[in-house]
Short mmCIF file of C-alpha atoms in Angstrom, two decimals:
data_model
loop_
_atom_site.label_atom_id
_atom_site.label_comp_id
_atom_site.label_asym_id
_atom_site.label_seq_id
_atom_site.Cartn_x
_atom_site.Cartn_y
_atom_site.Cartn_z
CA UNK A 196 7.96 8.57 7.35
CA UNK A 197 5.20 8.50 9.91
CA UNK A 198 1.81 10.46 8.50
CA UNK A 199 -1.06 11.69 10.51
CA UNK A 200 -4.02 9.25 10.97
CA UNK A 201 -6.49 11.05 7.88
CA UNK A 202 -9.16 8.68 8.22
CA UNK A 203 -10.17 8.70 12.20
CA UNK A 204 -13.12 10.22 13.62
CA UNK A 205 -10.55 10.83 16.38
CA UNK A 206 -6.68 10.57 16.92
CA UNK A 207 -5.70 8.21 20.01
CA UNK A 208 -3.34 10.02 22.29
CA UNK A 209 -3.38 7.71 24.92
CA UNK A 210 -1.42 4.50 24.14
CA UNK A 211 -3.97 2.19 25.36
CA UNK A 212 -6.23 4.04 23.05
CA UNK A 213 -3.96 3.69 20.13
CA UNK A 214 -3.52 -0.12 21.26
CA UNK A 215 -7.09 -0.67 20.96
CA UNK A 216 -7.14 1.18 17.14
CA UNK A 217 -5.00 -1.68 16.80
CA UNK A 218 -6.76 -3.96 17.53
CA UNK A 219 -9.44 -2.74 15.72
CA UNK A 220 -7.73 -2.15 12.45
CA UNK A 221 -5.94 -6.41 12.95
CA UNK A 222 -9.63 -7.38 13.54
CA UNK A 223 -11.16 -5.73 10.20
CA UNK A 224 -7.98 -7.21 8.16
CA UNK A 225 -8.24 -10.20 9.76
CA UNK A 226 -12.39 -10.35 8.61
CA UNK A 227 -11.52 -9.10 5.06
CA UNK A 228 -9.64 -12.24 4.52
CA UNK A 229 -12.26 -14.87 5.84
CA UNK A 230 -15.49 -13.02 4.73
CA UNK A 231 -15.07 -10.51 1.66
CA UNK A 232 -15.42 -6.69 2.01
CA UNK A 233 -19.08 -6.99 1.16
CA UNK A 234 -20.06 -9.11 4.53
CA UNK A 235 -17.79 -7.27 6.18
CA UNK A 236 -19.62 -5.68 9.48
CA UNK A 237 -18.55 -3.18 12.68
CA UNK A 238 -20.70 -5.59 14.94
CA UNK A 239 -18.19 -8.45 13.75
CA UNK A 240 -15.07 -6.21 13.84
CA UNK A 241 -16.17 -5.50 17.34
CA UNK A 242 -16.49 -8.84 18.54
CA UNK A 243 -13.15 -9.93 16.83
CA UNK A 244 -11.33 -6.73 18.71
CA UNK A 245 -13.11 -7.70 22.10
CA UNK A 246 -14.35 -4.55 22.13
CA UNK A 247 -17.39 -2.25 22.63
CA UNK A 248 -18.79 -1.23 19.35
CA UNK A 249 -18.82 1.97 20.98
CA UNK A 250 -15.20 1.98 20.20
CA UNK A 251 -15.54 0.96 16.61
CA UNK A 252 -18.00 3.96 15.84
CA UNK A 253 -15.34 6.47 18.20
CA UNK A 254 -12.72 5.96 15.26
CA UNK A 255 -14.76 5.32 12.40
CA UNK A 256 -18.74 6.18 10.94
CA UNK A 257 -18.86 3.30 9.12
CA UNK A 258 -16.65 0.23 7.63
CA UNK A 259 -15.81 2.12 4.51
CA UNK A 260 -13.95 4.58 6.85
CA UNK A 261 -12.22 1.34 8.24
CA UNK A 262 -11.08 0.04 5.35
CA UNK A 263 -9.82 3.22 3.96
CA UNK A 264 -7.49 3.69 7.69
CA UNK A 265 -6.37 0.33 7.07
CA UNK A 266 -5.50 1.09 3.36
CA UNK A 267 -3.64 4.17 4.86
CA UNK A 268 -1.53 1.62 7.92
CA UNK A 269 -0.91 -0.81 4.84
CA UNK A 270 1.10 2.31 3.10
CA UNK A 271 2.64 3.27 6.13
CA UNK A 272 3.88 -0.48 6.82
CA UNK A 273 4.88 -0.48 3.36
CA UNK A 274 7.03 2.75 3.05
CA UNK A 275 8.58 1.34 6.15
CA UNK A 276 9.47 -2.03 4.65
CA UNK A 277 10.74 -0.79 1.67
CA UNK A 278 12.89 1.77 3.19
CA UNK A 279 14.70 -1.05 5.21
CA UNK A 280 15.42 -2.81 2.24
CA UNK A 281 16.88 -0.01 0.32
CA UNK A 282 19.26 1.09 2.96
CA UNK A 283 21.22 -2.24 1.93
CA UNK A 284 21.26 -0.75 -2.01
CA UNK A 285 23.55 1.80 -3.27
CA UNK A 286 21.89 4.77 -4.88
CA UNK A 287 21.73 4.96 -8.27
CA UNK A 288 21.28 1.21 -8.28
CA UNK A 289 18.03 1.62 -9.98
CA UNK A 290 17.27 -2.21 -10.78
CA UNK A 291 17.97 -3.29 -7.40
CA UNK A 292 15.76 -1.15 -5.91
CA UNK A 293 12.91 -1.80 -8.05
CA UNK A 294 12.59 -5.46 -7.61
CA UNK A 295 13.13 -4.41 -3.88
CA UNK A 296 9.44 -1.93 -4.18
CA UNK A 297 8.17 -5.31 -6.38
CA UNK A 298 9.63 -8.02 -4.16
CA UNK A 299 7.82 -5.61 -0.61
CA UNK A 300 4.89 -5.65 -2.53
CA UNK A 301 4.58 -9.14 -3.63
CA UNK A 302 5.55 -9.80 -0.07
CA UNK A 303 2.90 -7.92 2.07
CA UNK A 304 0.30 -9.23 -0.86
CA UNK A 305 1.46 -13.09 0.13
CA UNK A 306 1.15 -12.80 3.67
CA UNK A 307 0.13 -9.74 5.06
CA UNK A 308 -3.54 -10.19 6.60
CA UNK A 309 -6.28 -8.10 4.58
CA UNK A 310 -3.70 -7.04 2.05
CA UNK A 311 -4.80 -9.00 -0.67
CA UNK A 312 -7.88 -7.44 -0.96
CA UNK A 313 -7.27 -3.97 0.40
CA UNK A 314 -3.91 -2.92 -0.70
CA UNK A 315 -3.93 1.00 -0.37
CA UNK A 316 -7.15 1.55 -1.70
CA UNK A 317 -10.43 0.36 -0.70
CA UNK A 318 -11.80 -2.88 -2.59
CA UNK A 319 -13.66 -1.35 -5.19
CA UNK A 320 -13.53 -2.01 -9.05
CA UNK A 321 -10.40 -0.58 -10.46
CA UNK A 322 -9.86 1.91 -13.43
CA UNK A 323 -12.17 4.13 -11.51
CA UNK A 324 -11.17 8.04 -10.27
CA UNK A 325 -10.22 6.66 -6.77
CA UNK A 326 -7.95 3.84 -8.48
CA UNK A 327 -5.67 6.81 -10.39
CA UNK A 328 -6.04 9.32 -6.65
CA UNK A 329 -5.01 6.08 -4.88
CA UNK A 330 -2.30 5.05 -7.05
CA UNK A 331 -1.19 8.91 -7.25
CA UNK A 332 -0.62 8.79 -3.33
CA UNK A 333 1.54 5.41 -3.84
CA UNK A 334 3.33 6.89 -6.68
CA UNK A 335 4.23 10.28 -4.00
CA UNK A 336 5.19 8.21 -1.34
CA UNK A 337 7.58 5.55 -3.43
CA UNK A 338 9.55 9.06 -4.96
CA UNK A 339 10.13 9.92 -1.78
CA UNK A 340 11.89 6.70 -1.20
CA UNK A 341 13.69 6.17 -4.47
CA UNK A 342 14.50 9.37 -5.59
CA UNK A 343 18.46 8.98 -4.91
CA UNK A 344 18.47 5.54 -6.66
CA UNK A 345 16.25 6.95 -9.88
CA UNK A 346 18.65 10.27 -9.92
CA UNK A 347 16.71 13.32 -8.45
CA UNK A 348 19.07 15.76 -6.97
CA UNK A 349 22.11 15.33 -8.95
CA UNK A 350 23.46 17.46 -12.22
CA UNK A 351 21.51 16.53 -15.04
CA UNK A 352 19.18 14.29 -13.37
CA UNK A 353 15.86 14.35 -13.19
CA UNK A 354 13.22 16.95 -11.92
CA UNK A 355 10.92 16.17 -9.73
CA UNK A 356 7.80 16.60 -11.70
CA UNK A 357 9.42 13.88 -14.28
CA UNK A 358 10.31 11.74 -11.83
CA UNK A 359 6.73 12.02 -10.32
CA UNK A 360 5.46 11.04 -13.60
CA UNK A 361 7.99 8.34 -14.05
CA UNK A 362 6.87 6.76 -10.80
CA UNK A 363 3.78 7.38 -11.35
CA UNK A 364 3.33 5.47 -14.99
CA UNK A 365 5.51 2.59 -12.89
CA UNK A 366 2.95 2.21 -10.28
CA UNK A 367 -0.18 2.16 -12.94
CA UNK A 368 1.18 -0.41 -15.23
CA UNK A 369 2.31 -2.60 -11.89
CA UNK A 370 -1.03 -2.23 -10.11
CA UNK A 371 -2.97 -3.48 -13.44
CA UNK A 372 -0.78 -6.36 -14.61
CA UNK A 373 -0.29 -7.41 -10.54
CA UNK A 374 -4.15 -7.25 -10.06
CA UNK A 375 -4.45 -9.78 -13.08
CA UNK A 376 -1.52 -11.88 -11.54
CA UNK A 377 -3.51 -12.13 -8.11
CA UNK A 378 -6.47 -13.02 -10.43
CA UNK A 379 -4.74 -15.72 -12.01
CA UNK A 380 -4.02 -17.00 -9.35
CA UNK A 381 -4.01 -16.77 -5.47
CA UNK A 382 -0.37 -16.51 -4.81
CA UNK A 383 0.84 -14.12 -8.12
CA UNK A 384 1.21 -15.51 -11.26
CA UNK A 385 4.85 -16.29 -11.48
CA UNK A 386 4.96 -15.36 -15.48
CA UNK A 387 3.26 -12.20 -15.10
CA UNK A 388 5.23 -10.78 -12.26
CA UNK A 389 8.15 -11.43 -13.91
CA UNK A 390 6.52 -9.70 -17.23
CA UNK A 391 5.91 -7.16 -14.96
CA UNK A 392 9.60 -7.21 -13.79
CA UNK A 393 10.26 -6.96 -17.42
CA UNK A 394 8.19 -3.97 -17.99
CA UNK A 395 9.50 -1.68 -15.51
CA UNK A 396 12.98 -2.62 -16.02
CA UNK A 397 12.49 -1.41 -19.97
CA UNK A 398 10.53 1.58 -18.95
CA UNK A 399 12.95 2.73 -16.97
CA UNK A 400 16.23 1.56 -18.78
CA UNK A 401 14.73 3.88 -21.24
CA UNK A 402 14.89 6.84 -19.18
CA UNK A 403 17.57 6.33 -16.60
CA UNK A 404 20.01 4.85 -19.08
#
């Protein structure tokens, strides 16, 4: 489920140029984590790398552009996780693979370095345009993924632009009642995620049922 790199001044071709994107990209999460987005610098993404900043400012103009490539890697990293852990659910097992997209997320937001402040969006206030276009490009990517287990392709089951919106309204509500989880506190909120467990689960049984 690989996707080209959207966010790079230029594409590495050469693996040791790819290895040092890397690099770059583990340094910048790495930062997020100890210093905020807001102190957040290229200089200090360099240095962290061991690398030129020359090679900072090849791939990106500035750390916004950073962030956002490492918002993109997060999806990518994601997609792949989840995808492993539905292979072991049957389709049409809807629940199951739900709490497996919730239990991936909650996962990568636990441990993952820079996730918890840059998911797949850049760590701006949410509720904004880029919040919805950001949680539009999750909401793509997961239908690709679960559209055997929510019922695309079969008679009577959904269309696509339903189960688009389906996903879609899934990955809203989750983003704003996980966000006030990880406000809550540091490791999730145990009684909201499971609200939120709660809410998809009737959302869905709704539809699917």
């Amino acid at each position: 489920m690989s996707r080209a790199h959207t966010n790079l001044r230029r594409v590495p071709v050469q693996q040791r140029s790819a290895d040092r994107l890397a690099r770059i990209l583990d340094a910048g999460a790495a930062l997020l984590d100890e210093t905020g987005y807001e102190q957040l610098s290229t200089r200090a993404v360099a240095d962290r790398a061991g690398v030129p900043i020359g090679s900072v400012y090849r791939f990106f103009p500035n750390k916004r552009a950073l962030v956002d490539a490492l918002a993109e890697r997060n999806l990518e990293v994601y997609a792949g996780r989840v995808v492993a852990r539905l292979e072991a659910i049957p389709e049409r097992e809807w629940r199951a693979a739900i709490d497996a997209v919730l239990d991936e997320y909650l996962a990568m937001k636990r441990s993952v370095p820079g996730f918890a402040l840059v998911d797949f969006g850049p760590p701006v206030p949410t509720t904004g345009p880029l919040d919805a276009e950001v949680n539009q490009l999750v909401a793509g990517r997961l239908m690709e993924l679960l559209s055997g287990h929510l019922g695309r392709g079969r008679d009577g089951a959904t269309s696509d632009a339903a189960l688009l919106r389906t996903v879609l309204v899934c990955v809203q509500a989750a983003d704003a009642l996980l966000q006030l989880a990880f406000r809550a506190d540091p490791a999730g909120d145990p009684e909201l995620i499971a609200e939120t467990r709660i809410l998809l689960r009737a959302y869905l049984g709704g539809i699917l049922e």
